[in-house]
Coordinates of C-alpha atoms in Angstrom, one line a residue:
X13 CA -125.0 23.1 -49.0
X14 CA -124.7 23.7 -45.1
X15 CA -121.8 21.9 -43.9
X16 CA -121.8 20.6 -40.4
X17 CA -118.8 22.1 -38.1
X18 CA -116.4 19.3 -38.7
X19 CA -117.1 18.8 -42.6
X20 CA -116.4 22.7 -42.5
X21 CA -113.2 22.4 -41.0
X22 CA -112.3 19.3 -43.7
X23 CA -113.2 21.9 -46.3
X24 CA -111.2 24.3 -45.3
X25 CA -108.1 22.4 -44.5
X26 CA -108.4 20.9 -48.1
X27 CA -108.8 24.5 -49.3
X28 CA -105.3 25.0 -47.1
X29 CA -103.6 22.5 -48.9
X30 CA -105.1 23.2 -52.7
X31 CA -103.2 26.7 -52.2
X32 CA -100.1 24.5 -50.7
X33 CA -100.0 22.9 -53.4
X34 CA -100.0 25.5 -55.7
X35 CA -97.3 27.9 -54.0
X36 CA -94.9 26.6 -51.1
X37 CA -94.2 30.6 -50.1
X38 CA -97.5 30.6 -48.2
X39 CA -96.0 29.6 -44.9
X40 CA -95.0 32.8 -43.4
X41 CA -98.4 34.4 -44.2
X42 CA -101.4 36.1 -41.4
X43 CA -103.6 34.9 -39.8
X44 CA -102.1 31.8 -38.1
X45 CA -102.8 28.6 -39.2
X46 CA -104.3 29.7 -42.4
X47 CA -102.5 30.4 -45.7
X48 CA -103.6 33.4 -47.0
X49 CA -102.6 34.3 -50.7
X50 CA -101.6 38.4 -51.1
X51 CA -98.9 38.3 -54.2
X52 CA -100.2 37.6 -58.1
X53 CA -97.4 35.0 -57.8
X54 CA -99.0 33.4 -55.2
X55 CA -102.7 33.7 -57.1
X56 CA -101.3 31.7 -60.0
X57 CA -99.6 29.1 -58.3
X58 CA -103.3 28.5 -57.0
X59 CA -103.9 27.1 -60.3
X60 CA -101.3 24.8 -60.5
X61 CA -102.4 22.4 -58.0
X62 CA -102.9 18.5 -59.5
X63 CA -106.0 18.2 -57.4
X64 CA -107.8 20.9 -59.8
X65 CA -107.0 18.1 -62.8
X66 CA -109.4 15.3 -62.1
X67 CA -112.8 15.0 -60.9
X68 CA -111.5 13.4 -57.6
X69 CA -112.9 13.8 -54.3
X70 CA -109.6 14.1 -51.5
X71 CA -110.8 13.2 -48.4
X72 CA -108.5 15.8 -45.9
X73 CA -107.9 15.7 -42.3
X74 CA -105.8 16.8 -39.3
X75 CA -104.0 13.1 -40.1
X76 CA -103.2 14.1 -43.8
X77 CA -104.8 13.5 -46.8
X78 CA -106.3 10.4 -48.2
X79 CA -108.0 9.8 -52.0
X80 CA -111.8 9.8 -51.3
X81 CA -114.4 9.0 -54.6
X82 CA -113.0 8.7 -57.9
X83 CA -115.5 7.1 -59.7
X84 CA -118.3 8.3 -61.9
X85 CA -121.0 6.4 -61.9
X86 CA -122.1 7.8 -65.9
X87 CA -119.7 5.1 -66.9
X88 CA -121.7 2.7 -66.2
X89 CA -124.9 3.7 -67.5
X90 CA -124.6 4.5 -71.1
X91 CA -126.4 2.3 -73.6
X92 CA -123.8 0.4 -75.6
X93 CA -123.1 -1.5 -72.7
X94 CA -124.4 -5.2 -71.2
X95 CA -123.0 -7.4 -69.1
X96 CA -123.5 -11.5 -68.4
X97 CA -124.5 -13.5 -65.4
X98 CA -120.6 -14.2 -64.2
X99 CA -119.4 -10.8 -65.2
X100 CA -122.4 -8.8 -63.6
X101 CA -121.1 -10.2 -59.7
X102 CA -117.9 -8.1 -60.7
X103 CA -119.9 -4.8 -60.4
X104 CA -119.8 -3.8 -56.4
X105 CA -123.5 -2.3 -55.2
X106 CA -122.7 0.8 -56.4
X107 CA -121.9 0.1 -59.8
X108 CA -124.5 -2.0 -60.0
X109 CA -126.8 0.6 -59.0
X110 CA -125.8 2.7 -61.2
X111 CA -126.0 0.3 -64.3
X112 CA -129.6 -0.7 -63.6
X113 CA -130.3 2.9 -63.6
X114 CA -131.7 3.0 -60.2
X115 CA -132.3 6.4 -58.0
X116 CA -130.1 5.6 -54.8
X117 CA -126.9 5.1 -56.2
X118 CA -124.9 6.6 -52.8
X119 CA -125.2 6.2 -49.2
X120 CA -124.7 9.4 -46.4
X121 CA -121.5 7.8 -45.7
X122 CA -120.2 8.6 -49.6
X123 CA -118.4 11.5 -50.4
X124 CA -119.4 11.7 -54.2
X125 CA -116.9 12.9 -55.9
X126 CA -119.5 14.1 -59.1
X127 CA -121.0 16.7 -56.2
X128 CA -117.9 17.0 -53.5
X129 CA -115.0 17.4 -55.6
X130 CA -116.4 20.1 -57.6
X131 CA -116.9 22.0 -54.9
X132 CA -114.4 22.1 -53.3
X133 CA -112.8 23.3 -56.5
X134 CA -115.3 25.9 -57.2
X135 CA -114.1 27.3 -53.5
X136 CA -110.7 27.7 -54.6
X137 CA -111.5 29.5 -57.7
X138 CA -114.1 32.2 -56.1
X139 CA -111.0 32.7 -53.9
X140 CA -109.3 34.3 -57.0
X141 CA -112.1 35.6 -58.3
X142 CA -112.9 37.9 -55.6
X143 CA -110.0 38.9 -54.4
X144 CA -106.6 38.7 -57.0
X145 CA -107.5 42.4 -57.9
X146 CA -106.9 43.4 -54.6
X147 CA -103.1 41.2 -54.9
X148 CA -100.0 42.9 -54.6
X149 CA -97.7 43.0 -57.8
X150 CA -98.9 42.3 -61.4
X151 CA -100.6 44.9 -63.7
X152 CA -103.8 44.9 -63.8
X153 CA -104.1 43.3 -67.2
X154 CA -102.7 40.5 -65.6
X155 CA -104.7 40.4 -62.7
X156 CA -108.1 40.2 -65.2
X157 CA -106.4 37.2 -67.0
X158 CA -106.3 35.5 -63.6
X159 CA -109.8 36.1 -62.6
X160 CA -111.3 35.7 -66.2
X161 CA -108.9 32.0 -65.8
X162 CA -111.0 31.3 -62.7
X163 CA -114.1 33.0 -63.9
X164 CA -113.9 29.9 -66.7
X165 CA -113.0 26.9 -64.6
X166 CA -115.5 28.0 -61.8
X167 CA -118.3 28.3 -64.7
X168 CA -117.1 24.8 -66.9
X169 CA -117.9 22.8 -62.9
X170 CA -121.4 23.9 -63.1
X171 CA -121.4 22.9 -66.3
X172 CA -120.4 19.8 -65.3
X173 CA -122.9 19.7 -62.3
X174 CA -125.9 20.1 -64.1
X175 CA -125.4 17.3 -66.1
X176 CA -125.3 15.2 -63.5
X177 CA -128.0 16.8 -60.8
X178 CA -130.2 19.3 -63.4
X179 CA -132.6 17.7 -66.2
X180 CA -131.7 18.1 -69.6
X181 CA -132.4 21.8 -71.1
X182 CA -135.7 22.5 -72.1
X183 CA -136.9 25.9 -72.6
X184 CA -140.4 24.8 -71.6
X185 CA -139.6 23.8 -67.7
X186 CA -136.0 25.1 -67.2
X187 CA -137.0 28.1 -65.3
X188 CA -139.0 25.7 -62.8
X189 CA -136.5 22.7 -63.0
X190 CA -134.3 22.4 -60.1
X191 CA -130.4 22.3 -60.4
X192 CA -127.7 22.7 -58.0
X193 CA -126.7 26.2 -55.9
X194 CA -124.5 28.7 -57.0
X195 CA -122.0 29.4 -55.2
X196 CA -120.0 32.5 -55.4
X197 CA -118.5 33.9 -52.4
X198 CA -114.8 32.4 -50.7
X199 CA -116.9 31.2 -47.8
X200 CA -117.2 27.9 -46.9
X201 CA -119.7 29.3 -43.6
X202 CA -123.0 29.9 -45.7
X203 CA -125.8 28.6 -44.7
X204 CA -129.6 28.4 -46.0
X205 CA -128.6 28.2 -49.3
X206 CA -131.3 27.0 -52.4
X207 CA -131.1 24.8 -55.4
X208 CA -131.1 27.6 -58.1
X209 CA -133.1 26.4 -61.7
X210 CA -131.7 24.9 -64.5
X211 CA -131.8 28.0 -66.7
X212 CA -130.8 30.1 -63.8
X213 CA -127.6 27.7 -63.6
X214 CA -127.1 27.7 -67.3
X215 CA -127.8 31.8 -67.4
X216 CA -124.4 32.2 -65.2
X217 CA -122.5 29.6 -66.8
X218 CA -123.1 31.8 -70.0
X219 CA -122.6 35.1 -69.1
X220 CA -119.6 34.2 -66.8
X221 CA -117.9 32.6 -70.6
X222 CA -119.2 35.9 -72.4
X223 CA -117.6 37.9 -70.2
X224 CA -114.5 36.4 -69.7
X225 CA -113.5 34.4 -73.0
X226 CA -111.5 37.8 -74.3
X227 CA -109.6 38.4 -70.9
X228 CA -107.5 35.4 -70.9
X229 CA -104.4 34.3 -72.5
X230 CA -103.9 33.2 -75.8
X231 CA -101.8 30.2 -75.1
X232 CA -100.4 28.3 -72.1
X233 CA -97.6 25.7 -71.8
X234 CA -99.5 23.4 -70.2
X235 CA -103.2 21.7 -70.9
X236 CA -103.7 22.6 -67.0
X237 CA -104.0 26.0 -67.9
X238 CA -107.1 27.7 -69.7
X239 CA -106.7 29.8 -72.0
X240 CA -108.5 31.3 -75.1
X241 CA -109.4 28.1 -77.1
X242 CA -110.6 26.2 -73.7
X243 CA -112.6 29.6 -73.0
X244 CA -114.4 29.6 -76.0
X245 CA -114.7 25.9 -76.2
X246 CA -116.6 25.8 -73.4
X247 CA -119.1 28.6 -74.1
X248 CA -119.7 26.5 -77.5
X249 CA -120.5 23.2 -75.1
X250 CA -122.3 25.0 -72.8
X251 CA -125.0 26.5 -75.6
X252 CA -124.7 22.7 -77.7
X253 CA -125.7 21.4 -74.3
X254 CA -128.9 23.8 -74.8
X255 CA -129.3 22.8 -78.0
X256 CA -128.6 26.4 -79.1
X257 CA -126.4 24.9 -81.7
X258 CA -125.9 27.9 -83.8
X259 CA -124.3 30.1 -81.0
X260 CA -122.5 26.9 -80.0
X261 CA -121.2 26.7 -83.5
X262 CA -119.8 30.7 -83.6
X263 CA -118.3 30.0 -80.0
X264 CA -116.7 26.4 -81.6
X265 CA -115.6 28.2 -84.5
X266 CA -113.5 30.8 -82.1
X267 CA -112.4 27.8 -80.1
X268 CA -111.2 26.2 -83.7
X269 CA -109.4 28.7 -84.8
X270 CA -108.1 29.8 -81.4
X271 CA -106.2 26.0 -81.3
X272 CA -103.8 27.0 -83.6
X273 CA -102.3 29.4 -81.3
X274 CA -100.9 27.6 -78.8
X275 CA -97.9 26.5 -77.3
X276 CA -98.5 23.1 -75.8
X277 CA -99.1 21.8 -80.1
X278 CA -102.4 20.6 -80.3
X279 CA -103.3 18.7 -82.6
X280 CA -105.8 15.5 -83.7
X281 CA -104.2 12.1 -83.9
X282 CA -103.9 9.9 -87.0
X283 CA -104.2 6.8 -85.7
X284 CA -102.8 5.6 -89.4
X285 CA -99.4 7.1 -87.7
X286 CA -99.7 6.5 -84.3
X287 CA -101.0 3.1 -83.1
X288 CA -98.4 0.9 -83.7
X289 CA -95.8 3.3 -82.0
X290 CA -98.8 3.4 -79.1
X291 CA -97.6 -0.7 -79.0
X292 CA -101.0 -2.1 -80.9
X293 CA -99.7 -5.6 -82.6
X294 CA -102.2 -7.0 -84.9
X295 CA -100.1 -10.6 -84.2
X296 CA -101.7 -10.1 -80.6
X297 CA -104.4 -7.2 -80.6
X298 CA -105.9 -8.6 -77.2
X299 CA -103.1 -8.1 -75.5
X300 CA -102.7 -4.2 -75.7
X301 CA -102.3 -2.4 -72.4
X302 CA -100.8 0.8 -72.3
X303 CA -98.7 3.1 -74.8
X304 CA -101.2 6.0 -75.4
X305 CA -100.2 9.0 -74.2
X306 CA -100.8 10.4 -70.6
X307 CA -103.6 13.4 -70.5
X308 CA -102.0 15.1 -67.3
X309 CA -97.9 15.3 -68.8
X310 CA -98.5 17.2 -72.1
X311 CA -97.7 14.0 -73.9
X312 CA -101.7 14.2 -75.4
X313 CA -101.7 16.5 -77.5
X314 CA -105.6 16.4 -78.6
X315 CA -106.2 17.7 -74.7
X316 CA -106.9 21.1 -74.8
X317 CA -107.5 21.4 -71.1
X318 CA -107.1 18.2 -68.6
X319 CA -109.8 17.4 -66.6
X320 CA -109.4 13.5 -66.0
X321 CA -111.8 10.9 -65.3
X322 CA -110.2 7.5 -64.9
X323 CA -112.7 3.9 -66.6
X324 CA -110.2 1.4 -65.2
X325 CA -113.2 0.0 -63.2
X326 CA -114.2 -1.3 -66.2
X327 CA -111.1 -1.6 -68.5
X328 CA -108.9 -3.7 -67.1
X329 CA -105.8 -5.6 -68.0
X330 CA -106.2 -8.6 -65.8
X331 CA -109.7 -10.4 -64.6
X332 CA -113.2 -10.9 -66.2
X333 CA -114.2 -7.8 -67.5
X334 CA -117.0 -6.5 -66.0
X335 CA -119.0 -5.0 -69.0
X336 CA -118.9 -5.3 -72.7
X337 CA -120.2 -3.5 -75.6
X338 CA -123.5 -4.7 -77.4
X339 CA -122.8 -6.8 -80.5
X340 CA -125.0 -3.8 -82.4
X341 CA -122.6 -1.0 -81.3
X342 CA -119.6 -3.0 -82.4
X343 CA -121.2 -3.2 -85.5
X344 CA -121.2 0.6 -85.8
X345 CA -117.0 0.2 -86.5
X346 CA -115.9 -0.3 -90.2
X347 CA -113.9 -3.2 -90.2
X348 CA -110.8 -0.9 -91.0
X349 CA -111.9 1.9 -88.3
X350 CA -108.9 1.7 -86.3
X351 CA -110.9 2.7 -83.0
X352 CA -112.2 -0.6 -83.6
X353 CA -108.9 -1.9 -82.0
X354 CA -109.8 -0.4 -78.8
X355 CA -111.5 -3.6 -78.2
X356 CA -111.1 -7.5 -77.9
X357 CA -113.6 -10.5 -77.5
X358 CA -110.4 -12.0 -76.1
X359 CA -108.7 -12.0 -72.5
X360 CA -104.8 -10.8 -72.5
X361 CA -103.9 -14.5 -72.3
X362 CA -105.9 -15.1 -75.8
X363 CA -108.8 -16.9 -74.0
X364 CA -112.4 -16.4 -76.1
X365 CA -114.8 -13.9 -73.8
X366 CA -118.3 -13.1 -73.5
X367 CA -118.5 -10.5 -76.0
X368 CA -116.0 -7.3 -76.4
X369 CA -114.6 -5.6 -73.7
X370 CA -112.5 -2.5 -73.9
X371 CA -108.9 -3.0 -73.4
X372 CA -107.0 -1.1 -70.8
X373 CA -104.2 0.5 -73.4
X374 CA -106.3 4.0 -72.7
X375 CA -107.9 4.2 -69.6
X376 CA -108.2 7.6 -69.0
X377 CA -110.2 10.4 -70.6
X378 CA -110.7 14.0 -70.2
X379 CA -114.3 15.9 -68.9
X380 CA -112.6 18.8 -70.0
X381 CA -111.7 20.2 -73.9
X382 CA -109.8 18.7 -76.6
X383 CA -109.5 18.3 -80.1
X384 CA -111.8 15.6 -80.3
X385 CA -114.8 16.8 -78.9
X386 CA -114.2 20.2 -80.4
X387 CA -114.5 19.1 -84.2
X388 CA -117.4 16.7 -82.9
X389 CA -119.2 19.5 -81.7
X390 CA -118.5 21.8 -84.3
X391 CA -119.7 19.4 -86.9
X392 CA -122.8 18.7 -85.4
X393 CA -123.2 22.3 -85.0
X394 CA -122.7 23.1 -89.0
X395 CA -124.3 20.0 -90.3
X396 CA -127.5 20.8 -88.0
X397 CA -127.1 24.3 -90.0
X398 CA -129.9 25.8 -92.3
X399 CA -127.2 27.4 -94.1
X400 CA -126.0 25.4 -97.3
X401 CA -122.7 25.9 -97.3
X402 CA -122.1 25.7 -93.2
X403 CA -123.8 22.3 -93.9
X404 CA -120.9 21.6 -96.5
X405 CA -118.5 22.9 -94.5
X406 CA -119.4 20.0 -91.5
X407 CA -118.7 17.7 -94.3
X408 CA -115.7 18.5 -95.2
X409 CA -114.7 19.0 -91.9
X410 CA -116.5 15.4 -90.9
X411 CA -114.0 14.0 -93.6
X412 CA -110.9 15.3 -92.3
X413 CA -111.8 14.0 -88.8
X414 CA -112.3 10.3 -90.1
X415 CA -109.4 10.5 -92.3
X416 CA -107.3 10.7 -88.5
X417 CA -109.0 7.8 -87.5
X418 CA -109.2 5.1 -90.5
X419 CA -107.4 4.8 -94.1
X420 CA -108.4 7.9 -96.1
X421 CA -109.7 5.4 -99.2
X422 CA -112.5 4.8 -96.3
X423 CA -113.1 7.8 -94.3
X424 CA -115.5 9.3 -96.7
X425 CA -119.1 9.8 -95.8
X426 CA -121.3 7.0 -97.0
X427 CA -123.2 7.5 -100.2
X428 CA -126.9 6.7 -98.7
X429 CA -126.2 9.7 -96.2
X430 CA -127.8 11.8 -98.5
X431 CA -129.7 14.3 -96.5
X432 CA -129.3 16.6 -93.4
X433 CA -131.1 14.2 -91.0
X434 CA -129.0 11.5 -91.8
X435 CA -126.3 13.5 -91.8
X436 CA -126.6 14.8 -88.3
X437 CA -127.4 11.1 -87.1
X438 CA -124.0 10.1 -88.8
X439 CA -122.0 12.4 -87.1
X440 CA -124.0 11.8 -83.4
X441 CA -122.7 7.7 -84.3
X442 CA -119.0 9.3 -84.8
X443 CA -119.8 10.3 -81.6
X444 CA -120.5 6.9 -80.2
X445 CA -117.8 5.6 -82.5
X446 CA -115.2 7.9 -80.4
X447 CA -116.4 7.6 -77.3
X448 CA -117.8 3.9 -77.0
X449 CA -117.2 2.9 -73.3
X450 CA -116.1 5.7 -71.5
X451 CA -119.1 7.4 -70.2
X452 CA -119.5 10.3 -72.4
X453 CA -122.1 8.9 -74.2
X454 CA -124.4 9.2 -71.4
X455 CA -124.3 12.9 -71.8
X456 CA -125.0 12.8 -75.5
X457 CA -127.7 10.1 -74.3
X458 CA -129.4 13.3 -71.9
X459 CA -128.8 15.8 -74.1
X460 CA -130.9 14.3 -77.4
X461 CA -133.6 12.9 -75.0
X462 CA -136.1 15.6 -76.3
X463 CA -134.7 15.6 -79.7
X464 CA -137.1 15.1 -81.9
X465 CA -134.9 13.5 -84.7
X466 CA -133.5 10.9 -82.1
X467 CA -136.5 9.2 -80.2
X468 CA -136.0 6.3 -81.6
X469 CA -133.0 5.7 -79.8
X470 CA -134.5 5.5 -76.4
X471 CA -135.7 1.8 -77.4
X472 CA -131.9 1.1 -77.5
X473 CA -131.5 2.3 -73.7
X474 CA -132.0 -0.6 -72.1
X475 CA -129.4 -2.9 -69.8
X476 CA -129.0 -6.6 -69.0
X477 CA -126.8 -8.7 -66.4
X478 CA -128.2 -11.9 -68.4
X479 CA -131.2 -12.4 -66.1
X480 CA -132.7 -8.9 -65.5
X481 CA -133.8 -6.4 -67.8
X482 CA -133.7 -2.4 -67.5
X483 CA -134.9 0.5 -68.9
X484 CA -133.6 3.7 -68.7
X485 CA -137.2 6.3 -68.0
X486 CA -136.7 10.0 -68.3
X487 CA -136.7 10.8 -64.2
X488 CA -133.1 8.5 -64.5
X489 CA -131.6 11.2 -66.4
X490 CA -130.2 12.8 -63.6
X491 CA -128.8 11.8 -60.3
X492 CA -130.3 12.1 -57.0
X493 CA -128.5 14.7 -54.4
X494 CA -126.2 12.6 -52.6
X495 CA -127.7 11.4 -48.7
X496 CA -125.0 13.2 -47.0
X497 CA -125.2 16.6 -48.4
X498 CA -129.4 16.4 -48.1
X499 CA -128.5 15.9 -44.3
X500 CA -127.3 19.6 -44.0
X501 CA -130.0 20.7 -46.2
X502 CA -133.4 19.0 -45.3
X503 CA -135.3 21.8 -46.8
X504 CA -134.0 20.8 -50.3
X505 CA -136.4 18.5 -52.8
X506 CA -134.2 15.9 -54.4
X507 CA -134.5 14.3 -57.6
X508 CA -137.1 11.7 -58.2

């Protein structure tokens, strides 16, 4: 990733203000004109910047700052979604790109925030990880809690990087499959850099989460902070990414048990409790807009660490939606699944639509851990299990999750789910049953591409605007580099 002079100087300035941001006592600090942290205070008020939250690209310059890219494009290409012929002309090139699965979804004037944003946070945290144990204060036991707290957030980004610009894991072609560079000095000047491998990328994720799950903290105050049950929750997504679903499950299991140590009280919601205080009314259940609880203030308190995406581009309270969920996904929802009131076939005013579009009461979900994706995972992780009673365990656990999410009298698992296979296709569906609209199923949708229990589904991955037709093909499953980082790097291959 060679940066041109001026796009290194934007870095760097944002870099400035990241560490602003996080501690105001930076102003008095050598060299001149740069702010240069020395204290451990001034190494953990790095972390406590709000541009470390969301998958945002901040556009900074000499004039101030500015918000860049905050889309991500994944949102619009998972398969429970279709559009019509007047709601299609609401998508703007990109997103229609994006939805039709095409390869050039971004042009060299886009900053994309799925590439720039992450790093330019990676930057800030190889800051702290090469240099708070040379800070001033602190023991050192606190200075390895800092560095194995950056160690984790610089490793869960390239996580996040290779599912969007590496293939799906396979052991087979992962040493040869090209992923995105790592990156681990403070120095935004390097040049000739390579696009390391898949595995080579997934290797380092790995061992950095080994290595510094037991450093950190055992609880924070605040779902900005990693600590222990984040740690470890990552290392178990990182190995289910894989497909290494039995190391994902021990690392899960740690993350599980981890939860209950915390200070920030994490929980799972029980939607039997909580949705009418969240302002559902089933005498108008089109016109919810807003009452769940924010991801970034604490108030969420399935979020185990925040890392925000927003879909308002496509769940909003006013307009013609722009996309709406397949009549077969919809079908998916028990009539008394109360995620089923997530969604309308009716406008706020009451006015019939096209089909059912997602209203806007949540529109913003987290990249990053909490409680829901952590049973999820877990239980796919047991369930896939050889082990009898592991198996049993996912069900009971499987239960207890769908007991916070419909009436207990229905939350039990169907009786024609009578064997592992259709087990583990049941709880991929929860999946799709928590997620439906809001991108994450496009991971689950790489992820399971070589599964050989789920190639059926890739008849179902297909788009339409009402006219056109698409079909998701296999060299679609990841993006291509975006145009204006190739232009510093013409030596790189891109993606097909």
């Amino acid at each position: 990733m060679k940066y041109s002079h001026v796009h290194y100087r934007l870095v760097v300035i944002s870099c400035a203000i990241l560490l602003l941001v996080g501690c105001k006592d930076f102003l008095d600090l050598k060299p001149k004109g740069k702010d240069i942290p020395e204290t451990i205070d001034h190494y953990n008020g790095m972390f406590n910047s709000t541009t470390l939250t969301s998958i945002t690209y901040s556009l900074v310059t000499e004039l101030g700052t500015k918000l860049g890219e905050n889309i991500l494009y994944n949102i619009f290409m998972s398969d429970e979604l279709t559009a019509t012929q007047s709601s299609i002309s609401y998508l703007d090139f990109k997103m229609n790109q994006a939805y039709g699965w095409e390869g050039k979804i971004f042009s060299e004037e886009d900053n994309a925030c799925e590439w720039a944003s992450i790093y330019q946070q990676i930057y800030t945290f190889n800051v702290i990880i090469n240099d708070v144990l040379d800070a001033t204060g602190g023991t050192d036991k606190r200075k390895l809690e800092l560095q194995a707290e950056a160690r984790v957030n610089r490793a869960f980004r390239y996580l996040i990087l290779a599912q969007y610009f590496g293939k799906p894991y396979d052991e087979s072609t992962s040493a040869s499959d090209l992923c995105v560079p790592i990156i681990e000095e403070g120095d935004m000047n390097l040049k000739n850099l390579k696009r390391n491998t898949v595995r080579e990328v997934y290797d380092f994720i790995i061992k950095e989460l080994e290595e510094s799950c037991p450093d950190l903290v055992e609880s924070t105050n605040h779902p900005l902070r990693i600590y222990q049950c984040a740690g470890w929750f990552f290392l178990g997504r990182a190995y289910w990414v894989k497909g290494d679903y039995e190391n994902a499950r021990i690392a899960l299991e740690k993350a599980l048990k981890c939860s209950e140590i915390n200070a920030t009280g994490l929980q799972l919601w029980d939607y039997n409790q909580m949705i009418s205080q969240w302002g559902y009314n089933p005498s108008k259940p089109h016109a919810w807009t807003s009452g769940f609880p924010a991801n970034n203030t604490g108030a969420n308190k399935e979020v185990i660490y925040n890392y925000q995406y927003a879909i308002s581009t496509i769940s909003s309270a006013t307009g013609q939606p722009k996309l709406f969920v397949k009549d077969e996904y919809m079908d998916l929802y028990g009539e008394d699944d109360l995620r089923r009131r997530f969604f309308s076939n009716k406008a706020t005013s009451g006015t019939p639509l096209e089909g059912y579009r997602r209203l806007p009461c949540r529109t913003t979900f987290s990249l990053g851990a909490d409680m829901t994706d952590l049973y999820l995972m877990l239980i796919e992780c047991q369930v896939r299990s050889t082990d009898l009673s592991i198996q049993n365990e996912g069900r009971v656990n499987l239960e207890y999750f769908r007991r916070h999410r419909m009436p207990a009298e229905t939350a039990g698992i169907p009786d024609d789910i009578d064997n592992q296979e259709k087990l583990i296709r049941f709880v991929v569906e929860e999946r799709l049953r928590e997620y439906m609209m809001t991108g994450i199923r496009w991971f689950d949708m790489r992820r399971l591409w070589n599964d050989p229990l789920f190639q059926d589904l890739k008849f179902g991955y297909t788009h339409t605007d009402g006219v056109n037709n698409y079909t998701l093909t296999e060299d679609r499953l990841v993006y291509q580099i975006p145009p204006k980082v190739l232009v510093f790097n013409e030596n790189w291959l891109d993606n097909k």
